[in-house]
Coordinates of C-alpha atoms in Angstrom, one line a residue:
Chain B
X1 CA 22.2 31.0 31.5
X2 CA 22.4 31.8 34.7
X3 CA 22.0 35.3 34.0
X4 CA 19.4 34.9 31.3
X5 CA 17.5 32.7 33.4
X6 CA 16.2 34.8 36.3
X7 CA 16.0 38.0 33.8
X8 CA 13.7 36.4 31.6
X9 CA 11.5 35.0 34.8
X10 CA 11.6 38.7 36.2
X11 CA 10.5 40.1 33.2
X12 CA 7.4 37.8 32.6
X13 CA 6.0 37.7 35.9
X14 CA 6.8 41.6 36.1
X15 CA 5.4 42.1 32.9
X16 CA 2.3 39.8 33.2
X17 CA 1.6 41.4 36.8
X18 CA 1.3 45.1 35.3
X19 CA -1.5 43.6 32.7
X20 CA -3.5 41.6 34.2
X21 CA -3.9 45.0 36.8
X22 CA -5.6 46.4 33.7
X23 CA -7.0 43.7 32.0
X24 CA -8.2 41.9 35.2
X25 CA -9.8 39.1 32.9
X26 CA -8.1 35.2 31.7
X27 CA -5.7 34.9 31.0
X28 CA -3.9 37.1 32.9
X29 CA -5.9 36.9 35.9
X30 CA -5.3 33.3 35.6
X31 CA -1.4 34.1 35.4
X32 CA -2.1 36.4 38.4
X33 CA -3.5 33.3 40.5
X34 CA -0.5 31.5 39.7
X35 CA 2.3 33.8 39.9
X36 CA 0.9 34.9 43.7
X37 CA 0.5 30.8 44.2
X38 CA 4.2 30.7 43.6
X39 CA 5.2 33.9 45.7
X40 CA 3.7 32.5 48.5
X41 CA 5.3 29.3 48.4
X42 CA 8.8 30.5 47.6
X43 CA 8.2 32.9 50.4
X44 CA 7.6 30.0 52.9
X45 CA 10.7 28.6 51.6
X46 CA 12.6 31.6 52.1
X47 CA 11.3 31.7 56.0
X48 CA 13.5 28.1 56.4
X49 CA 16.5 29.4 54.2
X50 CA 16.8 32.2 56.4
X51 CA 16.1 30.4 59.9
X52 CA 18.8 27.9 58.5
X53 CA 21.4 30.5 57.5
X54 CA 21.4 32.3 60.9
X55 CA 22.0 28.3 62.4
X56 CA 25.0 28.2 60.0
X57 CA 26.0 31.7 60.5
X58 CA 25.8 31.4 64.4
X59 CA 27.2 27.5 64.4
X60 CA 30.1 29.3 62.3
X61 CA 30.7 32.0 65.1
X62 CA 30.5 29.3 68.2
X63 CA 33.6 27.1 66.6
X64 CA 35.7 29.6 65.2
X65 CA 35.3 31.5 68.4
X66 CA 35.0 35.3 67.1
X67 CA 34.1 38.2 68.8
X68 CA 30.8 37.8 71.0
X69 CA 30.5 34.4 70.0
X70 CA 28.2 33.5 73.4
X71 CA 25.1 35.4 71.5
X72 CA 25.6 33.1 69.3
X73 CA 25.4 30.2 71.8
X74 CA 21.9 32.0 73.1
X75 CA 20.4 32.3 69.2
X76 CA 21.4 28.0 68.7
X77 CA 20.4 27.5 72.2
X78 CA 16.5 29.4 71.8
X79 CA 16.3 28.5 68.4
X80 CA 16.6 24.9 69.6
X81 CA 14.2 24.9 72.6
X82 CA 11.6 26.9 71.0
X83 CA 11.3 24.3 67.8
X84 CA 11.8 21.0 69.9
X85 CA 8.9 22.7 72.2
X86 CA 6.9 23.8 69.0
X87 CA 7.0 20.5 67.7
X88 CA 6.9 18.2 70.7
X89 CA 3.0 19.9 71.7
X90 CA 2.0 19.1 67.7
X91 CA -0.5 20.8 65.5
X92 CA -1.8 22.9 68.8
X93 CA 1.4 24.1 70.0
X94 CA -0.2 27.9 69.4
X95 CA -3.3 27.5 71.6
X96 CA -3.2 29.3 75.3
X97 CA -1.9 27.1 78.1
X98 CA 0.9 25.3 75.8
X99 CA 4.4 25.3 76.8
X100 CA 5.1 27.5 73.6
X101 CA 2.8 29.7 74.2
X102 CA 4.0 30.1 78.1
X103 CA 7.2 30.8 76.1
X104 CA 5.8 33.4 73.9
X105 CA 3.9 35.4 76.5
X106 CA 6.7 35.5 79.3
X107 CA 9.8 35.0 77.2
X108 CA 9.8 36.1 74.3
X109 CA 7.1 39.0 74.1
X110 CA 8.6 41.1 77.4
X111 CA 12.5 40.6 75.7
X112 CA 11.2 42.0 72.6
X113 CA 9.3 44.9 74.6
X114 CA 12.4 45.8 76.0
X115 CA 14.6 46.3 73.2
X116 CA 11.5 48.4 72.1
X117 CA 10.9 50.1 74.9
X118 CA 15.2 51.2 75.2
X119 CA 14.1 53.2 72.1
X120 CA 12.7 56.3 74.4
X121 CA 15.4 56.7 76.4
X122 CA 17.3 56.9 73.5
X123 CA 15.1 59.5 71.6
X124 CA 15.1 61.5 74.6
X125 CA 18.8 61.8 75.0
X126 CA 19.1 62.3 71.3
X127 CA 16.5 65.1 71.2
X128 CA 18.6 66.5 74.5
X129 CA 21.7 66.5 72.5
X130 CA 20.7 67.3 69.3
X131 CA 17.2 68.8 68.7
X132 CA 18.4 72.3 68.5
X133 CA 17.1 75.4 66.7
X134 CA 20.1 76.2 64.8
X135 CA 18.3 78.0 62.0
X136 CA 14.9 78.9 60.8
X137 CA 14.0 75.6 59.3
X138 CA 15.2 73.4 62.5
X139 CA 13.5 76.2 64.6
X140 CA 10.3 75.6 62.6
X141 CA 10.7 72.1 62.9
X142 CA 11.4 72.5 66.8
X143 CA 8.4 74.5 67.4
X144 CA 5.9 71.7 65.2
X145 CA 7.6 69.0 67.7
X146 CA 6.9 71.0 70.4
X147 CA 2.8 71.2 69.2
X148 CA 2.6 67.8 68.2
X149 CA 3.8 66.1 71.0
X150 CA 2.3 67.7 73.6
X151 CA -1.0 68.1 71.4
X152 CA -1.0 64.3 70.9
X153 CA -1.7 63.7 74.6
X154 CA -4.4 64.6 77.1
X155 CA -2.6 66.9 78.9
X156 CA -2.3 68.9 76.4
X157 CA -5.9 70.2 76.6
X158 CA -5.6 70.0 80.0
X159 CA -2.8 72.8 80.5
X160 CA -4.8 75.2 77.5
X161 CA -8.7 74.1 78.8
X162 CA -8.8 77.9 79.3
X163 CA -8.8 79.0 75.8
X164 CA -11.7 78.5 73.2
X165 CA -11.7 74.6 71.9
X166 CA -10.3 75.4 68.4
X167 CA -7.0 77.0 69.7
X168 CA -6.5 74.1 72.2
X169 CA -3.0 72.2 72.0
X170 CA -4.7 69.1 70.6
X171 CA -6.7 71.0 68.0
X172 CA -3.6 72.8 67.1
X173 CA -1.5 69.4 67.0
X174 CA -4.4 67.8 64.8
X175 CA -4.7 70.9 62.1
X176 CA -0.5 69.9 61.6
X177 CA -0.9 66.5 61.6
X178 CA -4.0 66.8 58.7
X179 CA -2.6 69.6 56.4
X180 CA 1.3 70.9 56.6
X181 CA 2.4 66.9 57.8
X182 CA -0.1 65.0 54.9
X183 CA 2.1 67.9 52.5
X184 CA 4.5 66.8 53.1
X185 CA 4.1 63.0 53.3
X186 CA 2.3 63.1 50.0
X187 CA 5.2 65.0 48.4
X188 CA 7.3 62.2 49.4
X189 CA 5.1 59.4 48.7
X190 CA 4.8 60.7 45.1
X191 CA 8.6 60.8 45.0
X192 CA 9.3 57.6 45.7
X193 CA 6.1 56.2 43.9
X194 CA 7.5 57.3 40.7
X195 CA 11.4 56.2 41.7
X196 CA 9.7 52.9 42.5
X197 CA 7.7 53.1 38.8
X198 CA 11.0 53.7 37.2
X199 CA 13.1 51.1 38.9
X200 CA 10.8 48.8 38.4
X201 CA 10.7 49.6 35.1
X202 CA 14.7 48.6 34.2
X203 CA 14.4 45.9 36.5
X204 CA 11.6 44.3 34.1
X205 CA 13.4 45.2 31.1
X206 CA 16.8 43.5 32.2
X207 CA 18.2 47.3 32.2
X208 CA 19.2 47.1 36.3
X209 CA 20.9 43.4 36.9
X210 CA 22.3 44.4 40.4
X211 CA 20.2 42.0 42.1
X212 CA 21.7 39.3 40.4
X213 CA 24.8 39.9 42.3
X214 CA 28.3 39.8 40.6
X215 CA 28.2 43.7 38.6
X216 CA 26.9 45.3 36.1
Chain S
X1 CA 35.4 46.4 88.8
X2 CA 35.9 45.3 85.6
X3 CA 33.5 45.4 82.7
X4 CA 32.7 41.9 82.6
X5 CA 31.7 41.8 86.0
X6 CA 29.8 45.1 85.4
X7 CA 27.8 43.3 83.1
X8 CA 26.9 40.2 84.8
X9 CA 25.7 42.6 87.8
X10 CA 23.7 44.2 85.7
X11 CA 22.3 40.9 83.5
X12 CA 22.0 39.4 87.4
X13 CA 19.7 42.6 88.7
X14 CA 17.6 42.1 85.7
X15 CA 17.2 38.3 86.4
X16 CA 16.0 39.1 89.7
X17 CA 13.6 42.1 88.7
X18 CA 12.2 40.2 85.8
X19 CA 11.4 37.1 88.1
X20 CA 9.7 39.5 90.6
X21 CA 7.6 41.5 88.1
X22 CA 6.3 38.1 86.7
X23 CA 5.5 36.4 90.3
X24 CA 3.7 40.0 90.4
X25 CA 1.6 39.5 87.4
X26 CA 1.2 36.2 88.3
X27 CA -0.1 36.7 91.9
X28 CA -1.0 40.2 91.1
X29 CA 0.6 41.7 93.5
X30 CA 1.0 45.6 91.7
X31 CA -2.5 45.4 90.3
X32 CA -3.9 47.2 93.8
X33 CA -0.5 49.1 94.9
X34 CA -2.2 52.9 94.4
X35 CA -1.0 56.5 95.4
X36 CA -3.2 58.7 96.5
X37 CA -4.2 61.8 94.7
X38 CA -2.1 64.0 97.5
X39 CA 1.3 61.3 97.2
X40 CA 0.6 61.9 93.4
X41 CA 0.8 65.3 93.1
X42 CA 3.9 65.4 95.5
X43 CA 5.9 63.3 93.2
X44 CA 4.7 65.4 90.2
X45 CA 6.1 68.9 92.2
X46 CA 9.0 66.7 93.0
X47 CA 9.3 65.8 89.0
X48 CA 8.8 69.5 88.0
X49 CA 11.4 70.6 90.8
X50 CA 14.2 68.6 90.0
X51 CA 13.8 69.2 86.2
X52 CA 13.9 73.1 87.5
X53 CA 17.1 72.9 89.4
X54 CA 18.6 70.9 86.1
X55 CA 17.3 73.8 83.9
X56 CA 19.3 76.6 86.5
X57 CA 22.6 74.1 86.3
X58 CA 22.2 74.5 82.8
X59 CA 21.7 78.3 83.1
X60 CA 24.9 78.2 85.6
X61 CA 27.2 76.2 82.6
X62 CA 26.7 72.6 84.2
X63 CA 25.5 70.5 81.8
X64 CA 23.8 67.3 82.4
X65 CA 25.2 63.1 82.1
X66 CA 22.7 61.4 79.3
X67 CA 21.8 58.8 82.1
X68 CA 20.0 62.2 84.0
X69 CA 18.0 61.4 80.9
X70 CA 17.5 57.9 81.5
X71 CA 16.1 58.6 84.8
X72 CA 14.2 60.9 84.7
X73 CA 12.5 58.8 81.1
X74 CA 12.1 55.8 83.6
X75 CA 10.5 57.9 86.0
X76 CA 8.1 59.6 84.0
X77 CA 7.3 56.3 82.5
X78 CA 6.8 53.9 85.5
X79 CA 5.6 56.2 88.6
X80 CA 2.3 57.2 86.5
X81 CA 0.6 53.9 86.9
X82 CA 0.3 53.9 90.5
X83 CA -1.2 57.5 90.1
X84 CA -4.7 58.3 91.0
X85 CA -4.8 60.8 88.1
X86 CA -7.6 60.9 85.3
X87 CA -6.8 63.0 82.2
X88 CA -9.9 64.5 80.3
X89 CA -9.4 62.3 76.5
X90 CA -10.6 64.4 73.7
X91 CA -12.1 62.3 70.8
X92 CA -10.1 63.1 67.5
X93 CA -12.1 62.9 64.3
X94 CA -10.0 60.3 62.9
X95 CA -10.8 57.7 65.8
X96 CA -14.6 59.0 65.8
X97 CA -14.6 57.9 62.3
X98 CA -13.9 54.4 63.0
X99 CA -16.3 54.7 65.4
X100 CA -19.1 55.7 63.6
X101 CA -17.8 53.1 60.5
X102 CA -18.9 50.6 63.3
X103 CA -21.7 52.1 64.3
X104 CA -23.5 51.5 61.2
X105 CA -22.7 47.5 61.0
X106 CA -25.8 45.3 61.8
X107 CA -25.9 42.2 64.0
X108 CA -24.5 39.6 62.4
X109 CA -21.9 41.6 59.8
X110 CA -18.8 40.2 59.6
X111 CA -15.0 41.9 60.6
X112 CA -12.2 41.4 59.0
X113 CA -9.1 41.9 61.2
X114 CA -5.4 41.6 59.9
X115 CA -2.8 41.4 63.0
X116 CA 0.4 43.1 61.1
X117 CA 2.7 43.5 64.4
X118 CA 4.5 41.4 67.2
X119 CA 5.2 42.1 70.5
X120 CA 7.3 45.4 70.3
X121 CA 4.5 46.9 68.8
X122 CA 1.9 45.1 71.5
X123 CA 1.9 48.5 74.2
X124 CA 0.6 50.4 71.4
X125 CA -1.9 48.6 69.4
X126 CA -2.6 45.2 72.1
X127 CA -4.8 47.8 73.4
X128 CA -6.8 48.9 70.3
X129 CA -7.2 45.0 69.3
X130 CA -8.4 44.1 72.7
X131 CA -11.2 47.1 72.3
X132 CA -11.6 46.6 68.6
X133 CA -12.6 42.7 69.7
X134 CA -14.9 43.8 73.1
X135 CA -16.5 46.4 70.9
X136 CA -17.2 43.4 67.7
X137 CA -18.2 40.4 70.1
X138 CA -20.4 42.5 72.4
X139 CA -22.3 43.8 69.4
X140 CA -23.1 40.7 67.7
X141 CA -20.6 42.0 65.0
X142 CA -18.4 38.8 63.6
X143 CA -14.8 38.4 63.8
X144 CA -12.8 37.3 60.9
X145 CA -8.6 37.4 62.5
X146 CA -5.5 37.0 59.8
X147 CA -1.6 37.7 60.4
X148 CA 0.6 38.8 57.7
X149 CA 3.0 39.2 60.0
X150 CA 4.0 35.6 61.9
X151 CA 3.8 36.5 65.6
X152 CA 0.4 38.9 64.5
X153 CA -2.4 35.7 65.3
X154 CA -0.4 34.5 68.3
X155 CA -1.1 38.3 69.4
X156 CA -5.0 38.2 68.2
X157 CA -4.8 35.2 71.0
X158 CA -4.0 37.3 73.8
X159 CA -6.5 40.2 72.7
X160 CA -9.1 37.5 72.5
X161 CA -8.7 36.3 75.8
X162 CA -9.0 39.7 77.1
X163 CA -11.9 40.6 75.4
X164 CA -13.7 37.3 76.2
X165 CA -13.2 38.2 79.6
X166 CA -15.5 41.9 79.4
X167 CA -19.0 41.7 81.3
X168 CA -21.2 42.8 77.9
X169 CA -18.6 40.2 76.0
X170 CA -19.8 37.1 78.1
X171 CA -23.6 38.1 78.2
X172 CA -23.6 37.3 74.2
X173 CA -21.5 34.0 75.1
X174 CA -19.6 34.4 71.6
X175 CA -18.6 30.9 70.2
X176 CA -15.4 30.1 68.4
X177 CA -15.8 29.5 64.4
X178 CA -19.4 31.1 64.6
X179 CA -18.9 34.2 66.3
X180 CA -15.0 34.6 65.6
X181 CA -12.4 32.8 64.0
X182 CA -8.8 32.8 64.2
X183 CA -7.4 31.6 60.9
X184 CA -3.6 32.2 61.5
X185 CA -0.5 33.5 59.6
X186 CA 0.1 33.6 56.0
X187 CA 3.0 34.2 54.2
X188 CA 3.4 36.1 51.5
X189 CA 3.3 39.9 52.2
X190 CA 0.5 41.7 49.7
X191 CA 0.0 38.8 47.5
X192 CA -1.9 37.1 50.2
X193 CA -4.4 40.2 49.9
X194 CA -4.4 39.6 46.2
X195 CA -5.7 36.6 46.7
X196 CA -7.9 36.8 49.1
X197 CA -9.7 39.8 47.0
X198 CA -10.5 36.6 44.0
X199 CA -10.3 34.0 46.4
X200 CA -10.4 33.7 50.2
X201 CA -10.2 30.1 50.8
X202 CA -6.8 29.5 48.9
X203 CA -5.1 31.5 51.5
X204 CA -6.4 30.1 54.4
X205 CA -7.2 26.7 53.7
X206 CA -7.2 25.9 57.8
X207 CA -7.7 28.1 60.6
X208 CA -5.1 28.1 63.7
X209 CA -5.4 24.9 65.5
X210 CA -5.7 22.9 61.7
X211 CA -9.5 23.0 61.4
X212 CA -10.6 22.9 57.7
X213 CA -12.0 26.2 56.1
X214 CA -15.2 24.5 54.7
X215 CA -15.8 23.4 58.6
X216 CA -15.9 26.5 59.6
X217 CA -19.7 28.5 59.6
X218 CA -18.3 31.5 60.1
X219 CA -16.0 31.6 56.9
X220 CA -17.2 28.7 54.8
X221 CA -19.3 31.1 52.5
X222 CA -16.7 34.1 52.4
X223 CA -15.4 34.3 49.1
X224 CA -13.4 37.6 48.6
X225 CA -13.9 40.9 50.1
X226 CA -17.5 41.2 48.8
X227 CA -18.2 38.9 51.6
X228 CA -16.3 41.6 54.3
X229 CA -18.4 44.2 55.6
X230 CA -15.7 46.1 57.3
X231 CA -11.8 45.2 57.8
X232 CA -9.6 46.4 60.5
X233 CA -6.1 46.5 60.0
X234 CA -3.3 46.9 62.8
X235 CA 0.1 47.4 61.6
X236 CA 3.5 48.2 62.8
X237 CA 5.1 48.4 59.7
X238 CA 5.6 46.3 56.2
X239 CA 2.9 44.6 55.7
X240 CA 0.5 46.6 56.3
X241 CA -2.5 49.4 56.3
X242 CA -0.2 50.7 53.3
X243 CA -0.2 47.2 51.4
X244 CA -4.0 46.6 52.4
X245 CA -4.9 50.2 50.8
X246 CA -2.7 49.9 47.5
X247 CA -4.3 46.1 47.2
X248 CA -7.6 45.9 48.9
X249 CA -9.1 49.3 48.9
X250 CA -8.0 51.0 45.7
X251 CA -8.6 47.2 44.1
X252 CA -11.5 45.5 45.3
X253 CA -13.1 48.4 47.2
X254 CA -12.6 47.2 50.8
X255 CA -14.0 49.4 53.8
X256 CA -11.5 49.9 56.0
X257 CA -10.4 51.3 58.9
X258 CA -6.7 51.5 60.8
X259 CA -4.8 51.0 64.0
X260 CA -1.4 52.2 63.5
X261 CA 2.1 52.6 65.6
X262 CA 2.5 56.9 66.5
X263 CA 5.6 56.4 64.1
X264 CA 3.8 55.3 61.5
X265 CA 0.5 57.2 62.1
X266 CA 1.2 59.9 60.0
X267 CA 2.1 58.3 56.7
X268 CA -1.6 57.1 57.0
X269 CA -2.9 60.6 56.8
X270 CA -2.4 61.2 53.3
X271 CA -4.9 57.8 52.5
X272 CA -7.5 59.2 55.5
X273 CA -7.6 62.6 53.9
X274 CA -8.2 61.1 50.3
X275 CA -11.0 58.7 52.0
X276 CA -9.8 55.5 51.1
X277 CA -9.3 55.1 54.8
X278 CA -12.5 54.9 57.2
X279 CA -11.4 56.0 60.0
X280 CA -7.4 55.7 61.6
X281 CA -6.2 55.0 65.8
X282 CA -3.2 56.1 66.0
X283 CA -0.4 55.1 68.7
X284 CA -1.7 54.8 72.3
X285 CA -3.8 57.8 72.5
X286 CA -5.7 56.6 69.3
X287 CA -6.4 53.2 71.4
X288 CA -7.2 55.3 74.3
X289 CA -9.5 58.1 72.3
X290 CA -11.3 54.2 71.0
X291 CA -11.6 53.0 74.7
X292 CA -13.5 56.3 75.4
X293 CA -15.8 56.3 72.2
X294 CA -16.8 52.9 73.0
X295 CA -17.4 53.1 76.8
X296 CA -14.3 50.3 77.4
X297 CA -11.6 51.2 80.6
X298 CA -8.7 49.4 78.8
X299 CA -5.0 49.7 79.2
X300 CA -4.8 52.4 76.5
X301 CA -6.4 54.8 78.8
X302 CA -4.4 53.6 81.9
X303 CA -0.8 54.1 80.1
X304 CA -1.8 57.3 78.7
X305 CA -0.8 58.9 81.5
X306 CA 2.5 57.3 81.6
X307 CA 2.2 59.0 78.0
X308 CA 1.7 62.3 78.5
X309 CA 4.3 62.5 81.4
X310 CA 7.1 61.1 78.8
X311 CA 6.1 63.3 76.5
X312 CA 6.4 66.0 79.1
X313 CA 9.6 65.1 80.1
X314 CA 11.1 65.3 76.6
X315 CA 10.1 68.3 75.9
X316 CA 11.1 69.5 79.7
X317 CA 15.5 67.8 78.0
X318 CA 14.5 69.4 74.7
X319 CA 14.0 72.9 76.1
X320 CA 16.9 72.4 78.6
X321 CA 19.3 71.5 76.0
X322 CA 18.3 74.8 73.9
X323 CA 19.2 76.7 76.2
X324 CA 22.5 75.1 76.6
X325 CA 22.9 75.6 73.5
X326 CA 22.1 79.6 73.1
X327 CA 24.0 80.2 76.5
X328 CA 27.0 78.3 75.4
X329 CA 27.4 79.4 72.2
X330 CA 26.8 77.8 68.7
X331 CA 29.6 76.5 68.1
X332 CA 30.1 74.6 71.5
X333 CA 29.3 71.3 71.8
X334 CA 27.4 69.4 74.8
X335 CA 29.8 66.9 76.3
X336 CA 27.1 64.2 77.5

């Protein structure tokens, strides 16, 4: 049963969810109002299982002392502050000039920018080290980098102002981004719509169990 | 020294430069601090030489340490805002779009905007919600705010207050739950716009600060999408524009338009191209180009410059490494 269970839940809802996109009338819109009813409360239950698994995890890591085990202490630590903050100021804990929301604007938002922002010096040394033209395809490549990025900003336009304005950097830039680039995008979009239609598919029909853990 | 020490040196040197960069923004004390146009285009030669005399090392066999990279990213990156430069922005067709999509509202019509992002995503798209929201309020036009994404209304805050602070913004003295509403986060990824498209009130049963949906004038008579007259959507990844065309548009026929992350930008393309996208910003220059179109000096155009020099600088490390590459053979390796 506790196999059967889930499958049989997965294939109703998956199944009821393709009609009622075709037959948008009750009772499977009905079902529809339902089912997303449910998603969205199992989804706000899943917010808490996963704030209370990283507590365990973390509280796990601080007594048994493994590696790195004072980031640990920081997640319990702002996890901790943040909620007792949150629910000490009540139901307007959100609004501008609360604690929480000192918190959020000169905590938490510039820590998150950083870690961000470390991701261009990171491109840069990795397009130092390795953006190379090697052969004709990472040359092509290479060379619609080269367009793109320096089409993509004003100065751009500024260093080619002297030629006509459809051969200008940004022009240039905008005819890859709106014809070879959307290629290729669509190309893959289509690929993985129809990997996603045929997954989808097994899963439904009980054929892929993987996400039931255990095998098979 | 070992590398425990290292590192509380280095945690203790950001301690001290984060505390000085907020009393700055607090007492604004970079907000004036200016080169001048002559100062500006010294450091630029300066720039330009030193990546010069890297390039010849490179010619001469000596290859560059990756944190030459760091540096000269930090550089390009920072020095920019107290530059006295103006670039000329060129208006892309995609961003005129939008433009013109808002154009064509009336007094009165109402806005939906869904805040898909938090604060990593904020340099890039903060700017476009703050213009988005000056452009709305100063023209009468309504504002309807969502999150799918948790930290995405706490965001549409700080736009807000931005926006409420614009000249043209506080003439029209825009009041809150009659001229725009804030009605939080959701969860529930594209099933919330699934049921907003049949039912609008079921999602958001409260606004932010607990108010009731029926209290509301603003919102107390929108019942799907039919009741939208234009939705903007600002996304940094899942949810979002892609979720809000697959449900909204191709479903119930939404109008809408898109502020996207420059890494996600040009998945958008293919639904701009096929028209079921009205008009797409893409990373800071798209908030910048939008800034221009609507007459609004906002921080997209004042980083772009920060922009363009990154970009300039990459491509300066990409070019250098090529030809470390082709003078030291194929089959050597760069040792940084």
């Amino acid at each position: 049963m506790r196999r059967e269970v889930p499958l049989m839940i997965t294939g109703i809802v998956g199944i009821a969810f393709v009609l009622q996109y075709f037959i948008p009338h009750w009772p499977f819109s009905q079902l529809n109002t339902w089912f997303s009813d449910w998603f969205s409360i199992i989804s706000a239950f899943a917010i808490w299982l996963g704030a209370l698994n990283l507590m365990k995890i973390s509280f796990q890591k601080i007594t048994r002392k493994k590696s790195d085990w004072g980031y640990s202490v920081v997640i319990v630590l702002s996890f901790i502050v943040i909620a007792v903050i949150g629910f000490y100021e009540g139901e307007s804990f959100r609004e501008p000039g609360t604690n929480f929301s000192w918190l959020y604007e000169f905590v938490y938002t510039p820590l998150s920018a950083t870690m961000f922002a470390i991701l261009a010096f990171f491109v840069a040394s990795a397009s130092y080290r390795a953006f190379r033209a090697r052969n004709l395809e990472a040359t092509l490549l290479l060379v619609a980098a080269f367009f793109v990025m320096i089409g993509r900003v004003p100065i751009g336009d500024n260093i080619t102002s002297f030629l006509p304005e459809n051969y200008q950097l940004s022009q240039v830039a905008s005819w890859i981004m709106t014809f070879p680039q959307t290629a290729g995008q669509r190309a893959i979009m289509i690929g993985i719509a129809l990997g996603l239609v045929s997954t989808s598919l097994r899963i439904i029909l009980g054929i892929e169990r993987s996400h039931l853990g255990g095998g098979d | 020294m070992s590398i425990r020490t290292k590192e509380i040196l280095i945690a203790g040197i950001i301690l001290i430069i984060s505390v000085i960069v907020y009393l700055g923004k607090v007492y604004d004390w970079f907000g004036s601090a200016q080169f001048s146009p002559t100062l500006s285009v010294i450091v630029i030669v300066i720039i330009f030489l030193a990546l010069l005399y890297i390039l010849i090392r490179t010619i001469q066999g000596k290859l560059i340490d990756r944190r030459t990279v760091f540096v000269f990213v930090g550089f390009a990156v920072v020095l920019p805002f107290f530059m006295s430069i103006t670039q000329n922005i060129r208006i892309s067709p995609e961003v005129q779009q939008v433009y013109n999509a808002m154009s064509t509202l009336q007094p009165g019509s109402k806005v939906l905007i869904s805040f898909d992002y938090d604060p990593p995503s904020a340099p890039e798209l903060q700017p476009m919600a703050e213009s988005f929201i000056t452009y709305c309020l100063s023209h009468d036009i309504s504002v309807i705010i969502i999150g799918l994404w948790p930290q995405g209304p706490q965001q549409a805050n700080l736009a807000l207050e931005i926006a409420l602070e614009n000249e043209a913004v506080k003439a029209k003295n825009p009041q809150y739950g009659i001229n725009y509403v804030n009605l939080g986060f959701q969860t529930g990824n594209e099933f919330v716009i699934q049921r907003m498209g049949t039912d609008f009130r079921s999602m958001f049963q409260t606004d932010y600060s607990g108010r009731h949906y029926d209290d509301i004038p603003l919102v107390k008579n929108i019942k799907n999408f039919s009741n939208i007259d234009y939705s903007f959507n600002l996304s940094a990844g899942y949810p979002g524009t892609q979720e809000w065309v697959q449900v909204a548009v191709d479903r119930y026929g939404l109008w809408m338009g898109a502020g996207n992350t420059a890494v996600q930008a040009p998945m958008m393309y293919t639904y701009l191209n096929a028209g079921q996208l009205e008009g797409l910003l893409g990373g800071m220059n798209g908030a910048a180009e939008f800034e221009k179109v609507c007459g609004i000096t906002g921080k997209g155009t004042k980083y772009m410059l920060s922009q363009s020099f990154a970009h300039v600088v990459v491509i300066a490390f990409i070019l250098i490494g090529n030809v470390a590459f082709f003078i030291g053979g194929r089959k050597k390796k760069l040792d940084v």
